Amino acid sequence: MVITKSVVFVCDKEEYSGVKKIAGKVCLDVERITDGLPNVVPEALEGPGEKVFFATLEQSPLAQKLADDEGLTTELGKIKGKRECYIFAVRADKIIIIGSDKRGTIYGLFHLSELMGVSPLVDWCGVLPAKRESVKIEEGVTVSREPSVRFRGFFINDEWPAYGNFTTHNFGGFNAKMYEHVFELLLRLKGNYLWPAMWSAQFSLDGPGLANAELADEMGVIMGASHHEPCCRNGEEYRYVRGPGSIYGDAWNFWKNRDGITKFWEDGLKRNGKFENVITVGMRGEADTAIMQNATLADNINLLRDVLKTQNRLIRENVNQDLDKVPRMLALYKEVEPYFYGDKHTKGLMDDPELEGVTLMLCDDNHGNLRTVPTEHMRSHKGGYGMYYHFDYHGWPYSYEWLNTNYLPKAREQMSAAYEFGIKDLWIVNVGDILTNEFPLSYFLNLAYDYEKYNSDTKAYSDAWFAAQFPYFTAEQVKEVSDIVYESNKITGMCRTEALKPDTFHPINFGESDYIISRAKSLIERTKELRKAVPAEQDAGFFSQVYLPVVGTMNVELMQLYSGKNRWFAKHNALVANIYADKVRECCRFDKALVDECDKVGNGRFYGMAWSEHFGFNSWCEAGNSYPVYSYVEPTRKGRAVFWPDGLDITTTGQDWTVREGVLDAFKNPECNEACIKMACCNEGGLELKTSCDAPWISFTVEEDLEKLTDDGKSGLDTIRIKLDRQKLAAASEKTTVLTIEGNDGHGARILVKVHIDAKEPEVLKQVQNDSAVVHNTFIQTTYYISMEAPHFVRSSGFNLLPGYGKTLGAVKACDITKTFAANDDNAPFVEYAFALDPDFVQKTGGVMAFDFYLNPSNPAYKDNKLQFVAEVNGERILKDAVDSEKFAVGDNQFPWGTDIPNNIRISTVYADCHAGLNTIKLRPVTPNIVLEKIVIHEANKPMPASFLGAPETFRLS
Amino acid sequence: MVITKSVVFVCDKEEYSGVKKIAGKVCLDVERITDGLPNVVPEALEGPGEKVFFATLEQSPLAQKLADDEGLTTELGKIKGKRECYIFAVRADKIIIIGSDKRGTIYGLFHLSELMGVSPLVDWCGVLPAKRESVKIEEGVTVSREPSVRFRGFFINDEWPAYGNFTTHNFGGFNAKMYEHVFELLLRLKGNYLWPAMWSAQFSLDGPGLANAELADEMGVIMGASHHEPCCRNGEEYRYVRGPGSIYGDAWNFWKNRDGITKFWEDGLKRNGKFENVITVGMRGEADTAIMQNATLADNINLLRDVLKTQNRLIRENVNQDLDKVPRMLALYKEVEPYFYGDKHTKGLMDDPELEGVTLMLCDDNHGNLRTVPTEHMRSHKGGYGMYYHFDYHGWPYSYEWLNTNYLPKAREQMSAAYEFGIKDLWIVNVGDILTNEFPLSYFLNLAYDYEKYNSDTKAYSDAWFAAQFPYFTAEQVKEVSDIVYESNKITGMCRTEALKPDTFHPINFGESDYIISRAKSLIERTKELRKAVPAEQDAGFFSQVYLPVVGTMNVELMQLYSGKNRWFAKHNALVANIYADKVRECCRFDKALVDECDKVGNGRFYGMAWSEHFGFNSWCEAGNSYPVYSYVEPTRKGRAVFWPDGLDITTTGQDWTVREGVLDAFKNPECNEACIKMACCNEGGLELKTSCDAPWISFTVEEDLEKLTDDGKSGLDTIRIKLDRQKLAAASEKTTVLTIEGNDGHGARILVKVHIDAKEPEVLKQVQNDSAVVHNTFIQTTYYISMEAPHFVRSSGFNLLPGYGKTLGAVKACDITKTFAANDDNAPFVEYAFALDPDFVQKTGGVMAFDFYLNPSNPAYKDNKLQFVAEVNGERILKDAVDSEKFAVGDNQFPWGTDIPNNIRISTVYADCHAGLNTIKLRPVTPNIVLEKIVIHEANKPMPASFLGAPETFRLS
């Protein structure tokens, strides 16, 4: 069937008004493509021309008739009684959409839009389809599956200053004019559930009046309220109705003001009970604080039980006598969690009759890592479980509210774990101001809608998603835009831009900062280049989904990393610090300009949306934010330069009183034939330095301003590039040498730097070359440590590879996500790595090595608070607690959680004795949630140089 | 007698050539005044005209003849056999100078120069006398006293890069051309003893050849060598003569190369033994390191005894069979100290026969505080004691080698203690490059020459000294120059400029930084003003003694304190940070210009002298120095300001999520009628803020840029000046109020700051007003702490006031410097302070108070390592160890010494229970060396805000 502007949309008069409204939106989609607006015609069954029939089984007689007429009765049987299912049948000149219920038909209608190449974001942020005369829809019949998760939605939160200013400016408030767009977005993404903004807004009063709630109900959106807003009333509401003479009393306190609070809830249920809701039950203190402070656990549990009993009674009286028909939700959040579990003296609310049928909502740690999940025993709870996840957060240890910094592999790993642990009844995600979070939000809702389909490679998902957003792009451009966004999310996934400090990525060690700077610069350039290919009318969509999030976050990366360079060079009084200072300032100015641009793009449709503060937080709240300072240094009076081996923060100025001897062992790695010494000048006018080395197998060049920091190439940051000729080396008897840099300070003192170069082949490499036990991926020691990326194991059992996961190459995780294994279980899954240690090194150090396991900062799965694995070194098993179960806690001012989160890693170190030559290390999970990204092996008593990503991978046999 | 250019200097031909040389220098002084050069005429006894006769009793027959002829035989009897004495007799037309020995005559001759108004610095640094036709010398006869200390001199040290470049450039090396000026300076200052430069120089080889040593001997300068250079050989010498085939062997090791080292010493004694020396004995490792590492104490002691025995034998053989006639010195420095004292298992070298007659040289801690001094038992040691003191230092925790930063009160307190403890045989002071240290050096040598006269008020000394340097100044100008230098030394005495960090003086708390900035600025301006009054030909002298040290050090103060302000404001993103950044840069540039100016002043006579690095040390050595960075902030996008009570680093931006309530209790002090709130703007274009307060007794003004940081007065740093009307307050019933500052950020969020003002009269003030026990100087609590300057005691016994001593007002110290008192000795000296605590405060806090005793960071006097005092609170005596005698040690990487030294204070805190109303606290010294500067009393569990000077004095009854 071919859709043109003359297509007619047909339903009968009984059809839900909300469904007809959605049909109208699909007609608008046709117009967006063809420039002609089709009609929605009630009951115009006959007549010529292409038609789209739509009908809701539980509401519209047309549904049965269409099934009978079109031979879809078998299909009708498949959706009958199911939630949110639809039949989508395409014939030569008609399309028949039959929904099992209101949202079934709506999803069917929007399925048509998708088939027409219309993005679910079309209305929300102007991601427009390509213009065409007509769209061909392939013939065939589809029956949709019941969604994997029952309630699937998002939470508009932390809405000041961005969303609040946006909607005030563009819509005049948090009203139905605005919410209609949000509902449409939700439904197009096949969500069904929404928590509205509630910092200052009152959903059921701001419509104006009930208009928001009525519109939601009409359009088939199930409303919830956040975890601390029971009985369909927003937290802010009480503030307006309380008072000395109020019928609601003047205290948000069920103990002191039982009657007032009960009345307040009752009136909420009377007002909103007629709509589709998931009613929040339970109670917290005002403004998201603990309900009753300075009371015993038992007192609190009893109070909460009393609250629940009262609320259940009110719901029976005012909503439905059959509580099983009323979706209810209790959040096990913050202090409510211990009330649920109780302790050994006091029984908690688990298995309490008042909670029967109530969905228990669990949550992540606000930073994307699940907290406790249901044990096997708990999974049978009637009412099931929900998950409150965060793509945006306002709180400790840092807030992230600006642009999308979420990385799909992490979201997939965590939400699939949630699903496997039986959390299938309710998924809600905090998306802050929504804008720029649409990409991860789409994935979240897709996964919730069809878990089996979307629990798969997220890069492929990204490719498909961006193809769907930008149909006017060529295949190459689509690949490019997906690569760009995915990579920028990878980078922000290492450390969210809000948590980024100037020294997060080390300015020198392992070239970390250089590596991220070059990627960020390239991403910005490529995004700017792509934008040029975007048609003018499509710019707003591209801006919101690609340009703003990529260029915005990558500019912050540059700003902070340039600031780190600025500080490091300033500490050494190197003049190049001043060039970096200028660069920091440029980034600050660009950041402001970008925020201003966002106010204007698409005729101001995103006005205010980029106003959240987004870096330099001195505190978790935006009050403490500031741009990085940029610091200038004064040239030294005397000639001076600072020298260091590229990638290692060990400097010398070569002056008297300082250590002037360096060591370069890079050439021991058989794949390395080039290494650099860097030098930065501290005085104006440079220095006359003489570099010399008499080994015939070494040559070197001195390169000015390799990083092209200045137009004239005179940044004062120079590179001595040392090249190794392996042929000459092989012929030489002496395989060590000294490179000398000499000069003077022009004030009577000499400058002298000596670099000892060791290019001897590692002994161990010779040994293992003839060892048949040595296989592909065996790491060979060539320097004082070995670094292994998790995917480079030699053997594994029951382990999945998570490509791209985490901070570096990827991760591995046991396939059986939910299982706990005994430490001595030989059949437990394992992943094994091989490494060979140099005999000299082992003799010198004694061979006791530290194994730094780089783990995702997961939280323990259960209340026992255990996160354990076994490290098996050469067959010896060491049981390791990745967290101290006695002390570990998630929450404000809790450490080490509070540092693991911005670090986005938990380094768990195991010490074991190793021998010269081949060794093996196996990781065996004990508890769930062990996700391994990297292992760094080094001398037990010699800590590794500071770095955020850990040392880059060292030499391995290919 | 009137001296004109036609005066004739007369001696006989037997007179020492060195004395005649000195007479020639005095003639030059006459020429400097009168423009005519007198003659030195041997034996021209007869003839008309004014004459100056000079003769040395032990050398010149003229001495006895003059005494006989001029009726000075009684006086001659007084000096005969004495060291370094002279008769100075003035008649109508002649002056007769008779010295008991060579230096006696020399001092007598230079006494004439002084009487003519010639500064001892005249030759050394061009401090020139006023030009006159003639000088009248009053008639009369003076007989000088034997000097208090036998060997008195200085050490040219740490001579690179400054002195080394100076003498290389101006004299071609460390040769006799240069040393003649140094010897003259020493002798004019009535010193007799010198340690020459020895980092790279070899005194006895650089003359050229022996010329340096020969000239010293001729001019009457006794040469020493530094503490680790035995037997008249410089440390550097061995480096040049050692080697595989050398007769001296190739190891500075008496154990392995006994013969070579013995020969090396023997040849040194043969070469220099004929001159006047204090011969260093003992041995240290090369380049001032420990002699034998990894050996037992007994081994080391035995080795050192063997060394001494060998050296004594060599001295007997090569210098003088009578060792008593050979001044020898052993430095009890670093590891030699324990070898001297031994421990309970091993007898040390104390009382060893090899040390009989050897002067034992003790030393300060390199930072101006004596280390161990002789116990009463030790004081009878034959050979006596010496003191190696520092006005310059190269080492840990920081070096100070640039300009004079020494403060006379400290030097007086320490060196008078040395004298009282019996250290009277040798005083040597490290003056680094000499230049600018002439002022404290003069005091040091004056005190050593005449202890009774100069152990007195150092400010009076300063006034007299500057009057003597600048005879062309008016009395007011002389007072001004003395005030300026004394005050700048006071400031550098708080913390030497080299140790100063940007946050040493707190940028906000107690207005510390503002206070020092305003003093430093004023000193610079006044010095520049004074310089205008200096005649062109006198400029070099003024530059070296006043302009360079004052302006140089005060500019560093400004540079660092502006940097502290820059950092503090930058941390808060306040735009005024950028103004301070510019100021830091200005100071850096000025600093460089000043160093360059020093190279040119006086036709380059001081070339190189200001080249030492002098701030921003990241390490103790100059390799780590750098100028402070200056940091710029980017304006915030949203409107923002930071608010704080003037003098207290507690800020708010008044935004949501931050604490916005402040407390102002300044008006509880009955003398305070004005207080300020400061605010600094963070965004461009300022903020509209409304300040209000409805108390009738409060008025306020908002003053822009009170500190006049910008020409347009728009620095963004504003002051809300709050004034109290005490008449209106008295009439008001409510004596507390709230001052409110309100506005908004222009982006939808409000700004709100509340300051709670409490102006109630303190309860305790009412109480004590009728209490006859309450006397003058009683401190009355008006805020949460009491701060008392040491001089403001109410009673004392056996205590001296040290005016101006230390970091604030002055100090007190027991009169009996050397005595140790029992803790329970009722007759021990004490100093008593009175303070009255507020009843409310005592009730709220419980009354347990902390007493922070601000003590000079003295070291324990004896090997028992004890530094103790008794704090007597309301009659209860608490024995307090100011240092932990088990752990305290002076030396590299020793803490807390290493922090007490740059802090220049040791805060020793005693806790005691107090009651409401009047309390007393007495300090009773137990050990020597307790010097009290301040006591701060505060709640035991509430630490005081960070500050370098301690809280300023609080309210007391006058």
PDB file of C-alpha atoms in Angstrom, chain A residues 20-116:
ATOM      1  CA  LYS A  20      -8.595   9.740  17.389  1.00  0.00           C
ATOM      2  CA  LYS A  21      -6.290  12.457  18.662  1.00  0.00           C
ATOM      3  CA  ILE A  22      -3.335  10.191  18.037  1.00  0.00           C
ATOM      4  CA  ALA A  23      -4.658   9.373  14.567  1.00  0.00           C
ATOM      5  CA  GLY A  24      -4.649  13.111  13.944  1.00  0.00           C
ATOM      6  CA  LYS A  25      -0.977  13.217  14.943  1.00  0.00           C
ATOM      7  CA  VAL A  26      -0.217  10.411  12.491  1.00  0.00           C
ATOM      8  CA  CYS A  27      -2.034  12.454   9.814  1.00  0.00           C
ATOM      9  CA  LEU A  28       0.307  15.316  10.700  1.00  0.00           C
ATOM     10  CA  ASP A  29       3.196  12.934  10.116  1.00  0.00           C
ATOM     11  CA  VAL A  30       1.802  12.251   6.634  1.00  0.00           C
ATOM     12  CA  GLU A  31       1.665  15.979   6.064  1.00  0.00           C
ATOM     13  CA  ARG A  32       5.259  16.371   7.285  1.00  0.00           C
ATOM     14  CA  ILE A  33       6.278  13.968   4.529  1.00  0.00           C
ATOM     15  CA  THR A  34       3.888  14.785   1.699  1.00  0.00           C
ATOM     16  CA  ASP A  35       2.861  18.366   2.523  1.00  0.00           C
ATOM     17  CA  GLY A  36      -0.824  17.242   2.525  1.00  0.00           C
ATOM     18  CA  LEU A  37      -2.913  16.629   5.639  1.00  0.00           C
ATOM     19  CA  PRO A  38      -5.162  13.516   5.476  1.00  0.00           C
ATOM     20  CA  ASN A  39      -8.547  13.421   7.186  1.00  0.00           C
ATOM     21  CA  VAL A  40      -9.717  11.279  10.061  1.00  0.00           C
ATOM     22  CA  VAL A  41     -13.210  10.145   9.032  1.00  0.00           C
ATOM     23  CA  PRO A  42     -15.536   8.409  11.454  1.00  0.00           C
ATOM     24  CA  GLU A  43     -17.237   5.388   9.966  1.00  0.00           C
ATOM     25  CA  ALA A  44     -16.479   6.202   6.298  1.00  0.00           C
ATOM     26  CA  LEU A  45     -15.977   2.543   5.566  1.00  0.00           C
ATOM     27  CA  GLU A  46     -16.874   2.691   1.904  1.00  0.00           C
ATOM     28  CA  GLY A  47     -15.529   4.665  -1.029  1.00  0.00           C
ATOM     29  CA  PRO A  48     -12.423   4.615  -3.196  1.00  0.00           C
ATOM     30  CA  GLY A  49      -8.832   5.400  -2.264  1.00  0.00           C
ATOM     31  CA  GLU A  50      -6.277   4.225   0.287  1.00  0.00           C
ATOM     32  CA  LYS A  51      -7.534   3.951   3.819  1.00  0.00           C
ATOM     33  CA  VAL A  52      -6.127   3.370   7.255  1.00  0.00           C
ATOM     34  CA  PHE A  53      -8.665   1.716   9.539  1.00  0.00           C
ATOM     35  CA  PHE A  54      -8.096   1.750  13.258  1.00  0.00           C
ATOM     36  CA  ALA A  55     -10.198   0.351  16.077  1.00  0.00           C
ATOM     37  CA  THR A  56      -9.851  -0.556  19.735  1.00  0.00           C
ATOM     38  CA  LEU A  57     -11.224  -3.973  20.578  1.00  0.00           C
ATOM     39  CA  GLU A  58     -12.481  -3.148  24.055  1.00  0.00           C
ATOM     40  CA  GLN A  59     -14.172   0.043  22.866  1.00  0.00           C
ATOM     41  CA  SER A  60     -15.048   0.049  19.186  1.00  0.00           C
ATOM     42  CA  PRO A  61     -17.387  -2.391  17.370  1.00  0.00           C
ATOM     43  CA  LEU A  62     -15.360  -1.739  14.247  1.00  0.00           C
ATOM     44  CA  ALA A  63     -12.592  -3.898  15.618  1.00  0.00           C
ATOM     45  CA  GLN A  64     -14.495  -7.169  15.404  1.00  0.00           C
ATOM     46  CA  LYS A  65     -15.978  -6.155  12.054  1.00  0.00           C
ATOM     47  CA  LEU A  66     -12.557  -5.429  10.581  1.00  0.00           C
ATOM     48  CA  ALA A  67     -11.233  -8.739  11.859  1.00  0.00           C
ATOM     49  CA  ASP A  68     -14.144 -10.594  10.361  1.00  0.00           C
ATOM     50  CA  ASP A  69     -14.007  -8.722   7.042  1.00  0.00           C
ATOM     51  CA  GLU A  70     -10.270  -8.886   6.669  1.00  0.00           C
ATOM     52  CA  GLY A  71      -9.658 -12.453   7.868  1.00  0.00           C
ATOM     53  CA  LEU A  72      -7.886 -11.392  11.036  1.00  0.00           C
ATOM     54  CA  THR A  73      -9.932 -13.349  13.568  1.00  0.00           C
ATOM     55  CA  THR A  74      -6.999 -15.622  14.469  1.00  0.00           C
ATOM     56  CA  GLU A  75      -4.861 -12.563  15.069  1.00  0.00           C
ATOM     57  CA  LEU A  76      -7.691 -10.980  17.055  1.00  0.00           C
ATOM     58  CA  GLY A  77      -7.702 -14.005  19.322  1.00  0.00           C
ATOM     59  CA  LYS A  78      -4.018 -13.467  19.976  1.00  0.00           C
ATOM     60  CA  ILE A  79      -4.437  -9.939  21.279  1.00  0.00           C
ATOM     61  CA  LYS A  80      -7.749 -10.273  23.088  1.00  0.00           C
ATOM     62  CA  GLY A  81      -7.359  -9.733  26.811  1.00  0.00           C
ATOM     63  CA  LYS A  82      -3.759  -8.713  26.389  1.00  0.00           C
ATOM     64  CA  ARG A  83      -2.284  -5.372  27.392  1.00  0.00           C
ATOM     65  CA  GLU A  84      -1.286  -2.839  24.758  1.00  0.00           C
ATOM     66  CA  CYS A  85      -1.218  -5.180  21.774  1.00  0.00           C
ATOM     67  CA  TYR A  86      -2.188  -4.470  18.220  1.00  0.00           C
ATOM     68  CA  ILE A  87      -2.704  -6.123  14.865  1.00  0.00           C
ATOM     69  CA  PHE A  88      -1.085  -4.244  12.010  1.00  0.00           C
ATOM     70  CA  ALA A  89      -2.310  -5.611   8.671  1.00  0.00           C
ATOM     71  CA  VAL A  90      -1.263  -4.106   5.354  1.00  0.00           C
ATOM     72  CA  ARG A  91      -3.239  -4.864   2.216  1.00  0.00           C
ATOM     73  CA  ALA A  92      -2.885  -3.456  -1.276  1.00  0.00           C
ATOM     74  CA  ASP A  93      -4.982  -0.390  -0.537  1.00  0.00           C
ATOM     75  CA  LYS A  94      -5.628  -0.428   3.155  1.00  0.00           C
ATOM     76  CA  ILE A  95      -4.035  -0.740   6.499  1.00  0.00           C
ATOM     77  CA  ILE A  96      -5.979  -2.231   9.402  1.00  0.00           C
ATOM     78  CA  ILE A  97      -4.903  -1.403  12.923  1.00  0.00           C
ATOM     79  CA  ILE A  98      -6.734  -3.142  15.741  1.00  0.00           C
ATOM     80  CA  GLY A  99      -5.672  -2.504  19.303  1.00  0.00           C
ATOM     81  CA  SER A 100      -6.427  -4.759  22.259  1.00  0.00           C
ATOM     82  CA  ASP A 101      -6.951  -1.627  24.291  1.00  0.00           C
ATOM     83  CA  LYS A 102      -6.523   2.120  23.960  1.00  0.00           C
ATOM     84  CA  ARG A 103      -2.726   2.061  23.992  1.00  0.00           C
ATOM     85  CA  GLY A 104      -2.689  -0.989  21.733  1.00  0.00           C
ATOM     86  CA  THR A 105      -4.370   1.051  18.985  1.00  0.00           C
ATOM     87  CA  ILE A 106      -2.211   4.071  19.709  1.00  0.00           C
ATOM     88  CA  TYR A 107       0.998   2.034  19.436  1.00  0.00           C
ATOM     89  CA  GLY A 108      -0.411   0.547  16.203  1.00  0.00           C
ATOM     90  CA  LEU A 109      -1.016   3.999  14.798  1.00  0.00           C
ATOM     91  CA  PHE A 110       2.444   5.219  15.755  1.00  0.00           C
ATOM     92  CA  HIS A 111       3.859   2.006  14.273  1.00  0.00           C
ATOM     93  CA  LEU A 112       2.589   3.313  10.969  1.00  0.00           C
ATOM     94  CA  SER A 113       4.463   6.567  11.556  1.00  0.00           C
ATOM     95  CA  GLU A 114       7.630   4.653  12.194  1.00  0.00           C
ATOM     96  CA  LEU A 115       7.125   2.646   9.019  1.00  0.00           C
ATOM     97  CA  MET A 116       6.725   5.943   7.184  1.00  0.00           C
TER      98      MET A 116
END
